[in-house]
Short mmCIF file of C-alpha atoms in Angstrom, two decimals:
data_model
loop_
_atom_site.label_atom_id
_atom_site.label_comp_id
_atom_site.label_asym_id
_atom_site.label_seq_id
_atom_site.Cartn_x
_atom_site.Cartn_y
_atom_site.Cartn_z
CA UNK A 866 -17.35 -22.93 40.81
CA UNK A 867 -20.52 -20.26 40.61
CA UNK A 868 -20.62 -18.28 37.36
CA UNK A 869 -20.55 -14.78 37.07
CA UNK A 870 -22.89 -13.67 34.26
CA UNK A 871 -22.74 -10.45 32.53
CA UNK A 872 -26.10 -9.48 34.57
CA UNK A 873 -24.77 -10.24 37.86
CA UNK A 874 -21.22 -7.94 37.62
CA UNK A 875 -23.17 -5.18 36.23
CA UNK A 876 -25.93 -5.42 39.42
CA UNK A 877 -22.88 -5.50 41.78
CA UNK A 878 -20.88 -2.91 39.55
CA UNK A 879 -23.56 -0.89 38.80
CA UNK A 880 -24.94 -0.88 42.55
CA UNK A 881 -21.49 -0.03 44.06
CA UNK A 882 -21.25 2.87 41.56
CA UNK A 883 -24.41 4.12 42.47
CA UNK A 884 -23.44 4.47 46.32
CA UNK A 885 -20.69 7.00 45.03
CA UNK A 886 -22.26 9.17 42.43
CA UNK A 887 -25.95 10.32 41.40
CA UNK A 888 -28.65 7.74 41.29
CA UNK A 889 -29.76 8.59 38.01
CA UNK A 890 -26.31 7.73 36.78
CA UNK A 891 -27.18 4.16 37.18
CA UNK A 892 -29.55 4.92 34.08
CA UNK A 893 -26.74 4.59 31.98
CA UNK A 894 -25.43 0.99 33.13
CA UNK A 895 -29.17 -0.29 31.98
CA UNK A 896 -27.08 -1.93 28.83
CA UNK A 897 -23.97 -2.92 31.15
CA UNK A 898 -24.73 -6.50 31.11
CA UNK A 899 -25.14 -6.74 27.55
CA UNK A 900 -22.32 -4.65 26.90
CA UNK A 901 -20.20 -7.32 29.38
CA UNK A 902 -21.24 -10.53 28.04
CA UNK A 903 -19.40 -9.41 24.70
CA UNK A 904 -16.83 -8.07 26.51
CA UNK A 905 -16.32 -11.55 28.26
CA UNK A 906 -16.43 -13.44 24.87
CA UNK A 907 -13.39 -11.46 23.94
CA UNK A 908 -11.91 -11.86 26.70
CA UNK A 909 -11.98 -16.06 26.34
CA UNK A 910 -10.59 -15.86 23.32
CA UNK A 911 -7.67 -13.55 24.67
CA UNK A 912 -6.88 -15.93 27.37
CA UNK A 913 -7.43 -18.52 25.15
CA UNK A 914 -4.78 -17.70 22.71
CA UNK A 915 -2.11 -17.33 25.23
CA UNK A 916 -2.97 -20.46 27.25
CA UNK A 917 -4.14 -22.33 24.50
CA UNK A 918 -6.45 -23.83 26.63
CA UNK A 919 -10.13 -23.15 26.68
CA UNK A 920 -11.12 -24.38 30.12
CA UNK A 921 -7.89 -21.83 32.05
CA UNK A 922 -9.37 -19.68 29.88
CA UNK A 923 -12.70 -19.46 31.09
CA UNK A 924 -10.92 -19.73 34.91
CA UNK A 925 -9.35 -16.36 33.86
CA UNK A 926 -12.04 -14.09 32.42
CA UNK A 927 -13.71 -15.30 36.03
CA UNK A 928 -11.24 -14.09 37.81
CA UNK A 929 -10.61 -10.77 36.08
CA UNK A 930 -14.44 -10.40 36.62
CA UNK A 931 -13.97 -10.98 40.33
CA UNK A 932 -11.41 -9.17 40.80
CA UNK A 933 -12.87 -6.14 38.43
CA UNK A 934 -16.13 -6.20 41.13
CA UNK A 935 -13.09 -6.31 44.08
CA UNK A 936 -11.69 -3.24 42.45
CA UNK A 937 -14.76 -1.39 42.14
CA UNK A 938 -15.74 -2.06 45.80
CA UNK A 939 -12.35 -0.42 46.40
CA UNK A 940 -13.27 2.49 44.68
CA UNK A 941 -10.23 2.05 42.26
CA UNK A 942 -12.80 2.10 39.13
CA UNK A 943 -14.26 5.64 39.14
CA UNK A 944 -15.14 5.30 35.22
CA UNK A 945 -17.00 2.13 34.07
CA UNK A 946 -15.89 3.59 30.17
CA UNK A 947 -12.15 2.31 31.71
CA UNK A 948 -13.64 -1.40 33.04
CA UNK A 949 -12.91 -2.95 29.19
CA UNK A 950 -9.57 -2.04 29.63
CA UNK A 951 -8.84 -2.74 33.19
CA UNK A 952 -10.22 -6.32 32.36
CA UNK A 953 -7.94 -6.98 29.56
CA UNK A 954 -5.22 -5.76 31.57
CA UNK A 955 -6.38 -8.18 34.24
CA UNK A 956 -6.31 -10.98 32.03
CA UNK A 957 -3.32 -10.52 30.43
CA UNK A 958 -1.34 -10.59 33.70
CA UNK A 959 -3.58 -13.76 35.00
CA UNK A 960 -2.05 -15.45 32.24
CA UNK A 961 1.41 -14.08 32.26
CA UNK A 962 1.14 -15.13 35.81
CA UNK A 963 0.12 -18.73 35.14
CA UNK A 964 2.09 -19.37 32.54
CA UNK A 965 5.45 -19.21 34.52
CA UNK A 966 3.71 -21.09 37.47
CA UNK A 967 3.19 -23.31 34.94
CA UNK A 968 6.89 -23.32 33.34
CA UNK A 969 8.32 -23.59 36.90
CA UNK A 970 6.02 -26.32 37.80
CA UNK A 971 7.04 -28.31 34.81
CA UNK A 972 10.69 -27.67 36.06
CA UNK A 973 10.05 -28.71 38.92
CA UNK A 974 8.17 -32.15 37.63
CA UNK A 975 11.27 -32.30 35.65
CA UNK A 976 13.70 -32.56 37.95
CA UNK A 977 11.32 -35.04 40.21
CA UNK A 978 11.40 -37.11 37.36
CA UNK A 979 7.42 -36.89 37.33
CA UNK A 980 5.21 -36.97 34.27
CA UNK A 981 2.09 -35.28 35.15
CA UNK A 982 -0.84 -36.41 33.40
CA UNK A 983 -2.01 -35.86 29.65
CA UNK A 984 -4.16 -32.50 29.21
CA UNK A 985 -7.97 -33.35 28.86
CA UNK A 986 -9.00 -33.49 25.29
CA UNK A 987 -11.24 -30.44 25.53
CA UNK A 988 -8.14 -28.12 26.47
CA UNK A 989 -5.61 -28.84 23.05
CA UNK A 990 -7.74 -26.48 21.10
CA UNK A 991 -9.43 -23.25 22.39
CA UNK A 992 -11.63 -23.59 18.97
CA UNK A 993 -12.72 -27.03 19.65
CA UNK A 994 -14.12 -25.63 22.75
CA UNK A 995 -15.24 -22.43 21.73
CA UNK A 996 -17.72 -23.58 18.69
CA UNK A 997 -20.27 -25.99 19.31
CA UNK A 998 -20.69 -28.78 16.82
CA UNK A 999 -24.08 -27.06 15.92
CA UNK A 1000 -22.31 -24.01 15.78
CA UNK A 1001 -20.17 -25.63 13.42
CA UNK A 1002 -23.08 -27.54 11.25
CA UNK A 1003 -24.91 -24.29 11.39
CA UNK A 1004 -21.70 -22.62 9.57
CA UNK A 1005 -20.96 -25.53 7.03
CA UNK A 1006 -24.95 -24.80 6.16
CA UNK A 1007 -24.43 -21.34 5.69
CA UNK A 1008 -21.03 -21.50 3.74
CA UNK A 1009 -22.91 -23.99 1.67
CA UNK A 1010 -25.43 -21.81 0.53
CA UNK A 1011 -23.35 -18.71 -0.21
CA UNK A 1012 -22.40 -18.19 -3.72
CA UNK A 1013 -19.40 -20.06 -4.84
CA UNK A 1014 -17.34 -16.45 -5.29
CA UNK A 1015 -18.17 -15.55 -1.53
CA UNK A 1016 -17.25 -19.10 -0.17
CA UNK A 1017 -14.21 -19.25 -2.17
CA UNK A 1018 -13.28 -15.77 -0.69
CA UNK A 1019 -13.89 -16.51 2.59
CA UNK A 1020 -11.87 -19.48 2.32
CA UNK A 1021 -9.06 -17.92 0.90
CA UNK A 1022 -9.04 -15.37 3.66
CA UNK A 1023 -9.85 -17.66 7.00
CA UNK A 1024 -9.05 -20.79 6.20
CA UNK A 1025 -5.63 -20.54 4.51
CA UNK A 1026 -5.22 -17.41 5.78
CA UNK A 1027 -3.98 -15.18 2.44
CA UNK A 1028 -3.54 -11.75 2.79
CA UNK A 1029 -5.53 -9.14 -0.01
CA UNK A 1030 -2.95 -8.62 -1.72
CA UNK A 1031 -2.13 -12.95 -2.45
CA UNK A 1032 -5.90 -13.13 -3.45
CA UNK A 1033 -6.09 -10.21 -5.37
CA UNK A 1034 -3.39 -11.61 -7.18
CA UNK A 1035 -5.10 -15.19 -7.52
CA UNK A 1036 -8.27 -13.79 -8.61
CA UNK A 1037 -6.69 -10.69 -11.13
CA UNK A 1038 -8.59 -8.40 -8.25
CA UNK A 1039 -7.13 -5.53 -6.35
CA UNK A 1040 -6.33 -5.81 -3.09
CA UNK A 1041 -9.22 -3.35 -2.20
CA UNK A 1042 -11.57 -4.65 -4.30
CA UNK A 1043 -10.47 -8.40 -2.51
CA UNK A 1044 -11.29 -6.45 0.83
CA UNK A 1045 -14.85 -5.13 0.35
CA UNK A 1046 -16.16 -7.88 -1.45
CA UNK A 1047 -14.95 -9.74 1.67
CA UNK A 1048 -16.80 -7.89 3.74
CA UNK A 1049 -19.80 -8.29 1.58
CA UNK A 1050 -19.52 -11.81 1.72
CA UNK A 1051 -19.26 -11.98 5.66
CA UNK A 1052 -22.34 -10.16 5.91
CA UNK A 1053 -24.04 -12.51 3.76
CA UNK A 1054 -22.78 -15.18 5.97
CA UNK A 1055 -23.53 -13.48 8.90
CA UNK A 1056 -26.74 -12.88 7.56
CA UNK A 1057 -27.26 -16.55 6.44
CA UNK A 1058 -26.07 -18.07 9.65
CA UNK A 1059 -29.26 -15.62 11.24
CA UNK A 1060 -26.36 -13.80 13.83
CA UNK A 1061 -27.45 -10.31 14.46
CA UNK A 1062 -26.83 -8.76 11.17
CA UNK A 1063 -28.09 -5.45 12.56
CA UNK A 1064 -26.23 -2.45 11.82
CA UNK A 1065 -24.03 -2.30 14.88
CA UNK A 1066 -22.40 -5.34 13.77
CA UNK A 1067 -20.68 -2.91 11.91
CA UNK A 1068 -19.85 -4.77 8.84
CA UNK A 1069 -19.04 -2.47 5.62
CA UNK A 1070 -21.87 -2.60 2.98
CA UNK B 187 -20.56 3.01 26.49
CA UNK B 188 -20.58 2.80 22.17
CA UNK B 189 -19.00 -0.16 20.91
CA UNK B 190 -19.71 0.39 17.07
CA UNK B 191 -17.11 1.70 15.09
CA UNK B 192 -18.59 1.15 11.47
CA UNK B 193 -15.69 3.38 9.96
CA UNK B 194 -12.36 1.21 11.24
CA UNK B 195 -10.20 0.03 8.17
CA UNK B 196 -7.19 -0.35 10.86
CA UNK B 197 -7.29 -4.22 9.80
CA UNK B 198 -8.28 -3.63 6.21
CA UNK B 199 -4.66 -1.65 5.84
CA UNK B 200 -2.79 -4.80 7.44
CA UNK B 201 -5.59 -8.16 7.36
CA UNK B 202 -5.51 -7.74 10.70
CA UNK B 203 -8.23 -10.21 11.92
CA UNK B 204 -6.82 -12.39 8.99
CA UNK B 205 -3.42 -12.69 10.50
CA UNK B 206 -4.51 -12.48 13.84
CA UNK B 207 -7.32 -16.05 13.59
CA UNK B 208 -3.97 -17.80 11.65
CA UNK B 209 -1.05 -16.72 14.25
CA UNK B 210 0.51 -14.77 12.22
CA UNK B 211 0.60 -11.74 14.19
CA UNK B 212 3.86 -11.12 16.61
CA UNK B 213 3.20 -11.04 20.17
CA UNK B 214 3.04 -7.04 20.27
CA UNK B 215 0.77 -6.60 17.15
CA UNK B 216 -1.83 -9.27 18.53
CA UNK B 217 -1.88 -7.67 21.64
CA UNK B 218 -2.06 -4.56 20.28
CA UNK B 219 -5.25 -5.94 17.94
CA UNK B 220 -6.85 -7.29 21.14
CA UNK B 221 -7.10 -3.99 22.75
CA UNK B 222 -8.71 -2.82 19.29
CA UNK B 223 -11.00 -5.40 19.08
CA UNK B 224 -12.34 -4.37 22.52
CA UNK B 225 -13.76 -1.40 21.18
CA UNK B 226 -14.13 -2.43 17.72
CA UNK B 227 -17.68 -4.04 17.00
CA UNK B 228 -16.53 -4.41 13.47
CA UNK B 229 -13.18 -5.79 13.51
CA UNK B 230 -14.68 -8.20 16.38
CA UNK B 231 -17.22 -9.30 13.65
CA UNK B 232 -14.88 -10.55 11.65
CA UNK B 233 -12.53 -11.99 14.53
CA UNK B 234 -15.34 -14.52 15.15
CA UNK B 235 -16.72 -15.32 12.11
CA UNK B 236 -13.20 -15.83 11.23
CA UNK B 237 -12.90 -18.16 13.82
CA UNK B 238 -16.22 -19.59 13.02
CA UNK B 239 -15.35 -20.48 9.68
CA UNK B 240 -11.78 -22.38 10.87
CA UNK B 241 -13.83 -24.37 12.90
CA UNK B 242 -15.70 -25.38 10.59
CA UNK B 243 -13.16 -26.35 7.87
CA UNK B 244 -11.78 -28.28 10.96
CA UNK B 245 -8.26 -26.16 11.08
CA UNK B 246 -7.02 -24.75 14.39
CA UNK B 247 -7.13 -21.08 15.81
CA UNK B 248 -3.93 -19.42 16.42
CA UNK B 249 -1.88 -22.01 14.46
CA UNK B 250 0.27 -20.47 11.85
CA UNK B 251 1.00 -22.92 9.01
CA UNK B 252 0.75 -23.04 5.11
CA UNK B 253 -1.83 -22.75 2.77
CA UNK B 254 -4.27 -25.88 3.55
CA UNK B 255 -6.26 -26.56 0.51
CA UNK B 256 -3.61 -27.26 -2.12
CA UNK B 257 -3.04 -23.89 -3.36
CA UNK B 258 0.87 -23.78 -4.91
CA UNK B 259 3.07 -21.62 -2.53
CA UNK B 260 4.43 -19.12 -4.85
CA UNK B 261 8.25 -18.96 -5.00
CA UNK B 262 9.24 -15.44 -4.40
CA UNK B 263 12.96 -15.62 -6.41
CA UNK B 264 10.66 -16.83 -9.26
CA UNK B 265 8.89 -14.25 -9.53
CA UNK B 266 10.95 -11.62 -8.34
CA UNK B 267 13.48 -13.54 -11.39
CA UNK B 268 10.27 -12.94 -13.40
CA UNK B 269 9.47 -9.30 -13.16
CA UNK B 270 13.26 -8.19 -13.87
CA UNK B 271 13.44 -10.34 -16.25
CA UNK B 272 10.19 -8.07 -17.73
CA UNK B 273 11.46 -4.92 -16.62
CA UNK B 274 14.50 -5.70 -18.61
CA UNK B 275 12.44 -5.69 -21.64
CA UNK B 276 10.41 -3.19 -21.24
CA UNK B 277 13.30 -1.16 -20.31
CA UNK B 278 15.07 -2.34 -23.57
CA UNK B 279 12.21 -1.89 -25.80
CA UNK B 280 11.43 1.49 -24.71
CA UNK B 281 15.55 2.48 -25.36
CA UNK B 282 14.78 0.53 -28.63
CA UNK B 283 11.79 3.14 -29.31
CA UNK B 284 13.66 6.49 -28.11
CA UNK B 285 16.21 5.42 -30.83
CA UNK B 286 13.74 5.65 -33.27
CA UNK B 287 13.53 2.45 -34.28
CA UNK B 288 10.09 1.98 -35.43
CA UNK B 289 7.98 -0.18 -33.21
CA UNK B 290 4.37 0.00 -33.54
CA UNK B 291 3.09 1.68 -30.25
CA UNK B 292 2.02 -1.92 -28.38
CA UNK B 293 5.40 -2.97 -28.29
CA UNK B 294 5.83 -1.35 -24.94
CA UNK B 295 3.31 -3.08 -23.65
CA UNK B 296 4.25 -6.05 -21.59
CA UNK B 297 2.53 -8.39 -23.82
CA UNK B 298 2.48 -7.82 -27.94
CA UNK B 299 -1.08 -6.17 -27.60
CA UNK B 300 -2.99 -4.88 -25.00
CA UNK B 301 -5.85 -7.02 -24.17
CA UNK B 302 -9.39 -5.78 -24.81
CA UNK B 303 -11.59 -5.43 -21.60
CA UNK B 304 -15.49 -4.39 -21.84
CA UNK B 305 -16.58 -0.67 -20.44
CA UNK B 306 -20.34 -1.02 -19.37
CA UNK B 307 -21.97 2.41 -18.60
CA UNK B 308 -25.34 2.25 -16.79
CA UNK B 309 -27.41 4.90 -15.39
CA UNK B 310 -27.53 4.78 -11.44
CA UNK B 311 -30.12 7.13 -10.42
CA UNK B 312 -31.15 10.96 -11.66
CA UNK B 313 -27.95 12.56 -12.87
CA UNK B 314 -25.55 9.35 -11.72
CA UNK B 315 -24.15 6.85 -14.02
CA UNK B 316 -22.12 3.87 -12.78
CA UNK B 317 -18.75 2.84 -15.28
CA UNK B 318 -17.92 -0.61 -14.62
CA UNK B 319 -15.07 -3.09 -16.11
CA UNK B 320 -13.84 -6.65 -15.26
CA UNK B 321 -10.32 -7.01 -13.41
CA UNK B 322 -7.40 -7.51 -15.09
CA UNK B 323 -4.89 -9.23 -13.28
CA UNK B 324 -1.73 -7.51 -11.83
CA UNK B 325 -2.96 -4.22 -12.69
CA UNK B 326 -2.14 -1.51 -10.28
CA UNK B 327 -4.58 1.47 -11.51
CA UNK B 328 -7.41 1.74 -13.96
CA UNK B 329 -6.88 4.84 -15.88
CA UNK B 330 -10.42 6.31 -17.13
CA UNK B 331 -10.99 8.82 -19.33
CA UNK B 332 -13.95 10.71 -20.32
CA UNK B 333 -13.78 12.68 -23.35
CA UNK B 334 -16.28 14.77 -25.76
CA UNK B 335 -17.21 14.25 -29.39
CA UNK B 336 -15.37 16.74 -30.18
CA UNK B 337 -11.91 15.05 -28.36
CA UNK B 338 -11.94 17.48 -25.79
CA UNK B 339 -10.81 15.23 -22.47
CA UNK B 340 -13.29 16.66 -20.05
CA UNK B 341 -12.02 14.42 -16.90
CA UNK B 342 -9.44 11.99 -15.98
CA UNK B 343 -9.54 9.52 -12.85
CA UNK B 344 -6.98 7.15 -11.83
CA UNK B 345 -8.47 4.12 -8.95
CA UNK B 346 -7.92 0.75 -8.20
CA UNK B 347 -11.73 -0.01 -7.93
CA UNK B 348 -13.49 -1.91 -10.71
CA UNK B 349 -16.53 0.60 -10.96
CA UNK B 350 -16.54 4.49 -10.66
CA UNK B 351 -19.61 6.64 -9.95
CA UNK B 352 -20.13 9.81 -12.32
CA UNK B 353 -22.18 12.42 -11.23
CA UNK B 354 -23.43 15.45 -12.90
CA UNK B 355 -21.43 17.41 -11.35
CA UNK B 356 -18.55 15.92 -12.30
CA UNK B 357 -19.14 16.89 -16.03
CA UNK B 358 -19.93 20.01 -17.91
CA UNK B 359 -22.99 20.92 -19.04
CA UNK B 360 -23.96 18.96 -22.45
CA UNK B 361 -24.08 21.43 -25.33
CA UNK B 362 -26.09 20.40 -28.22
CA UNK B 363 -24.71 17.80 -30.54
CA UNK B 364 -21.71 17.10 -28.31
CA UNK B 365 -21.85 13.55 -26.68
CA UNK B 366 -19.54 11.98 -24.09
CA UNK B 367 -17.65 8.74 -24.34
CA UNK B 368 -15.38 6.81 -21.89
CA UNK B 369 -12.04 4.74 -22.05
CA UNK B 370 -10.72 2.63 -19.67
CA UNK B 371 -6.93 1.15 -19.39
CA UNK B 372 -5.76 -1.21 -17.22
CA UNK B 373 -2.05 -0.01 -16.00
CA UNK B 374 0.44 -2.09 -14.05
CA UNK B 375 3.30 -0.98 -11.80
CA UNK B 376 5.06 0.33 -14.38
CA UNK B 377 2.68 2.23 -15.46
CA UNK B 378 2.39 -0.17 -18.84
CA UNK B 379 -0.84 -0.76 -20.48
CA UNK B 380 -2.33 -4.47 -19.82
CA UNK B 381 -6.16 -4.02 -20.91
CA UNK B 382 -7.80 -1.02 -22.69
CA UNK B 383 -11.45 -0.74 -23.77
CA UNK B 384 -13.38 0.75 -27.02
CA UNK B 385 -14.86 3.88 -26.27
CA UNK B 386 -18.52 3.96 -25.05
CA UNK B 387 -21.38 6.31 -25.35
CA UNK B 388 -22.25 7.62 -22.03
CA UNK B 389 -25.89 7.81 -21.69
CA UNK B 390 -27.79 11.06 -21.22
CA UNK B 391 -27.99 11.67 -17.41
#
């Protein structure tokens, strides 16, 4: 199955958008495809929590995107301020959709006595699909090298998965005080990992 | 289309994207997040280095479970057993003092004495000096006072922050032979004093 990229929904999107309004409108869809690709990341991970299954997942976001391109075509998508939304929507009822097919095609392998085949490995865990192993490495690295306060922090938080206010009591800190020094710390990991610590990352200094 | 939204504390209030990485959010609430983070370049930051940092401590996405690194699971009846069984006595003690019993003033306290904590003052820039004190555990509020030579309290500030920013303004004008100090105390739910410190010199700004 082809691929839809970021750049190639925003040419079509952009392009069908320009036939209805102002050329110079398509000025502002010069950062679409950027703006799309992160959409689409956020979008796997939606579909990936409610599937639990990374591969459907990506199936889905390529479907909303289709049908997002379908929709424009149609006119249906005057603003492209409402297409973040619209895909979300999308995706939430692809998966609503496939997850009863899939409960009433388990019934119905129930009652033929049938027992379909094990899931492929790669589908159990949307994270073991969704970070590389030298994503991973590259992580390990940079929690290595934090300082022992941030990595114990961070661990706390995202790993066992304490709210502030359990922390702040563990480590006689406020809850607030637990929450911006977590922030600091994910910028320094951010920053140590080399992902685009630029300002519109928007983490809190 | 802006995606930055460097202000958001919607999921410092709740730990959110804490929650959220774990399973730990309800349907409604995650779904509710996921529109959020659609918009939110911050809250998305976290989201995936959350995710990032699972991966590689090799624990699932989206899997709610307990504490994984051996922390002890405190038992709420304990310590909700514990803190009546403290606001009994300080509830007693304080009947005890209204009585007229004489108790030296620390005996309200929940601990015989208050314990001492260090108030650093250091300047931070022309007319700016930063307060700072370590964190006492459980403690709801610091309580900091500044106050003149001559025991005049010239300003009062209650925060849950370790640190507090004075600025000129802030203070009256210094009159000749009249320096200002600084307290801190370190008050719990109860209002009860944990920690106090010495009085300090502020520095000339």
């Amino acid at each position: 199955m082809r691929t839809l990229s970021g750049d190639h929904v925003s040419l079509v999107l952009s392009a069908t958008v320009a036939l209805h309004t102002n050329l110079s409108d398509t000025l502002v869809f010069e950062n679409e495809a950027a703006t799309l690709d992160r959409l689409r990341e956020r979008l796997r991970l939606f579909a990936a929590r409610r599937l639990r299954n990374w591969a459907e997942a990506e199936d889905v976001v390529q479907e909303a995107l289709r049908r997002a391109i379908e929709a424009e075509e149609a006119g249906k998508i005057q603003n492209l301020a409402a297409l973040p939304a619209f895909l979300f929507q999308t995706v939430v009822h692809i998966c609503q959709h496939r997850s009863l097919s899939a409960g009433r095609e388990a019934k119905a392998l129930k009652v033929m006595a049938f027992q379909p085949p094990a899931p492929a490995d790669e589908s159990a865990d949307p994270l073991e699909s969704m970070i590389t192993e030298e994503q991973r490495r590259n992580v390990l690295r940079a929690m290595e090298r934090l300082g022992a306060g941030d990595r114990e922090l961070l661990d706390l938080s995202y790993a066992d998965a304490l709210d502030a206010a359990e922390i702040g009591r563990r480590l006689g800190l406020s809850p607030g005080n637990v929450r911006v020094r977590r922030h600091r710390a994910l910028r320094r990991l951010c920053e140590l990992m080399d992902v685009t610590p630029e300002p519109e990352r928007g983490l809190k200094r | 289309m802006s995606m930055v939204d460097e202000d958001c504390t919607l999921p410092e209030q709740k730990d959110l994207a804490v929650r959220y990485v774990a399973g730990r959010l309800g349907e409604p609430d995650a779904a509710a997040f996921e529109t959020h983070l659609l918009s939110c370049e911050s809250c998305w930051t976290e989201v995936r280095t959350a995710t990032e940092v699972r991966a590689a401590r090799g624990l699932d996405l989206f899997v709610p479970g307990p504490a994984s690194r051996g922390w002890p699971w405190r038992d709420t009846w304990t310590l909700l057993a514990a803190a009546a069984a403290v606001a009994v006595m300080a509830i007693g003690l304080r009947q005890l003092a209204q009585r007229g019993t004489a108790l030296p003033e620390t005996a309200v306290f929940r601990s015989s004495a208050a314990q001492r904590i260090t108030l650093s003052a250091s300047s931070a820039g022309p007319g700016r000096i930063r307060l700072r004190w370590p964190a006492v555990p459980e403690t709801e509020t610091y309580l900091l006072e500044v106050f003149a030579s001559d025991g005049a309290t010239v300003l009062e500030r209650e925060t849950s922050a370790t640190s507090l920013l004075l600025e000129d303004s802030m203070l009256p004008p210094r009159s000749a032979g009249i320096s200002l100090f600084a307290t801190v105390e370190a008050k719990d739910s109860m209002h009860q004093t944990l920690a106090r410190s010495e009085r300090i010199k502020l520095p000339e700004p």
